[in-house]
Amino acid sequence: MGLARLAALHGVATTYSPSAGVTVPVPDSTVVAVLAALGVDAATPEAVRAALAAAESAAGERLLPSTVVAWLPATGPPPVAVPPGSRVRVDLEDGGLLEWRELAPGAPAPEPGGNPAAERPAPAGGGPSAAHRWAQLPAGVHRLTVRTDGGRTGSAALVVAPEAVDQPAERVHGFLVQLYSLLSARSWGMGDLGDLGELASWAGRCLGSGFVQVNPLHAAVPGEPADPSPYRPSSRRFPDPVHLRIEDIPEYAYVTGQDRYRLDAILEKAAELRASVLEKGALIDRDAVWRLKARALELVARVPLGPGRRAAYCAYLAERGRALDDHATWCALAEVHGPDWHTWPEGLRDPRSPETARARGDLMDRVDFHCRLAWLTDEQLAAAAAAARGAGMAVGIVHDLAVGVHPDGADAWAEQDAFAAGMSVGAPPDAFNARGQDWGLPPWRPDVLAASGYAPFRGLLRGLLRHAGALRLDHVMGLFRLWWVPAGARPTEGTYVRYDAEAMLAVLVLEARRAGAVVIGEDLGTVECGVREALSRRGVLGTSVLWFERDWAGGGRPLPPEDWREGCVATATTHDLPSTAARLTGEHVALRHRLGLLTRPLDQERREDSAEVAEWRACLARLGLLPEGSHDEEGGIRAVYRFLLRTPARMVGVWLPDAVGDRRPQNLPGTWDQYPNWRLPVADAAGRPMTLEDLAASPRLHALMGVFRPDPAPRSGTPGARPS
């Protein structure tokens, strides 16, 4: 019982429910290991008793929690109970100050004088004066200090957030694409930020699209072979310069002399690399692309910045501050000592050590080079966002936030105190994976986040939202709890650790509202009760995928379109699922059979898959959405998107490969070297790679996008224009 009580005090679960009515106990060894990662010794019964006594004593003495959340407009009681007679002080993030004294309910208020914000008291417990006090607080992250008449003092971060994030005023549609897979005639072997700007400009102007959603563009861990997954980055705080369009860098035009000859030779190699992917069937080779771009960037960086460009660069350095300095220092150290900071000389493993400070000075030129790359990438992200806005997109570029970072990378080194050592994020066993999952990503410590006023999370969001019209959060349920797996344990031997979802959501809403951005949560899979409701209350859109939307209370039939939720991005598929063509033709079953991934006989898999597809086709036909007939593949894909338009979903996402009949998934979960995950260009139904120029001219794509042309008469269930 003592261990369970101790675990509960620290948000560590001792049981979990993989399905309704089923409760599974967590091994004591897991609970002990997780508590140790949170700085709590529970290795022996004596240690448990001591830790429990210390935790309960600290809770009793604590005047304020580490972080307090207030929502605007402040119409209810104060966000935290303050003892009567206490002095309340709020240091505002802009340097302002609010002070007052909390009085007992019913106590007369003295006459105000001087500074009304400082001297007009408010009764405790939430009377009109108290409500007025808290209602004066502006949105932001402030410092709350309370001093009682008895001399006790408490201090907390105070997050004051608007009630909800903004949503699109009316329904919009747009493309979902893995940027690396979208090559143009100008790419260097993989899609880049120039291609993103071109796609957004064309889709907005010619197709009326309201957004383009891309994969995470986070910085990858260097080295060969690099991990191609965009969901296992070195840093989520800075983008990867591999996405740069080299020719769009202003200094590129001023490379002269021998460096120009060298640059021209690199351009020839880039053309060969592009041709190998588009014409010869080669896979996208991120390592080869980066080798060429790194050499080109070294040459471009020799060109001095003009006064205006230098001023812009210095402004960027000042704005990003220590976070950028840490990131660039890690990149420079990784060039010398390798990409795993755990193997570096001991002094360099600490970003604040004297040894690291000396190394930073010794490597000043390389640190500056990596700062320059971050700045150039930021500029091109801004240009892509501007292209989307200029094309009239209501939302613009939707960026993606991975659920975690690589344990060896820059963020884990720079912010290692915020990560739980010896732990990895994953998923418990469920109906789809009886062995559970271990994603190899270290989790944030909830106690450190709270103690810092969620500074790491705030900084991360602020950086990502700089040039985002919307932000998608992968595995958004991680704002509430994450499945922690101790090092050396099986995924089934993990447990859930809870986060302060109210605080996490407040920070998310605050930063998104400041940026004017929409927020989308990937809430597929196991979602605990109340999570979707909490997200919806704060304006966070969910993700609804056609094949998963069923009326489970009515026998599991396809959910009628009018019964879908409005607060979502409705899609036919995702990067982890089969394309619509593969689903309708059964090609995804054949692929898994070829790779030996089926757990049941092939005939049984085919029968069940065919029955599911037939059920959906019948549903589409009943709704009059399949005029082309049940055996027309292109007509079937168009029918799927017609169905999505019948739903009230606020956003409808078109998987770009669906527009040209691509049958191959970008990622096949459960595979590593058996399948070329994250390395395939967008291709047509025959598997021939297509350039962005080919896509823009594709009759098949235009036939599909014709589904999205405005109807003279609104469809049932389609929301009209409405401000959020």
XYZ file of C-alpha atoms in Angstrom, residues 219 234-239 316-331 351-352 360 367 370-371 374 410-415 455-456 458-464 466:
46
model
C 16.499 18.543 -37.087
C 17.636 15.289 -32.636
C 15.820 18.540 -31.929
C 12.203 19.622 -32.098
C 13.224 23.216 -31.378
C 14.988 23.829 -34.705
C 14.321 22.705 -38.283
C 17.531 36.082 -35.049
C 20.444 35.167 -32.774
C 19.126 37.492 -30.080
C 15.583 36.204 -30.393
C 16.440 32.506 -30.165
C 19.082 33.067 -27.480
C 20.505 30.227 -25.439
C 18.346 27.588 -27.116
C 20.023 28.295 -30.466
C 23.456 28.541 -28.867
C 22.964 25.116 -27.280
C 21.703 23.581 -30.504
C 24.573 24.934 -32.607
C 27.104 23.933 -29.951
C 25.771 20.371 -29.944
C 26.013 20.266 -33.756
C 25.944 21.837 -21.575
C 26.695 24.229 -18.664
C 32.261 26.405 -27.661
C 28.938 27.101 -33.917
C 25.202 25.978 -37.536
C 23.492 29.108 -36.204
C 19.143 27.521 -38.535
C 20.662 17.973 -29.221
C 17.507 18.539 -27.155
C 18.191 15.597 -24.856
C 21.691 17.023 -24.243
C 20.720 20.672 -23.832
C 17.657 20.031 -21.653
C 9.409 26.699 -19.866
C 10.673 23.840 -22.106
C 6.605 27.040 -23.985
C 9.907 27.501 -25.782
C 9.246 24.520 -28.026
C 5.799 25.759 -29.040
C 6.957 29.316 -29.594
C 9.659 28.159 -32.003
C 7.345 25.858 -33.962
C 6.805 31.147 -35.685
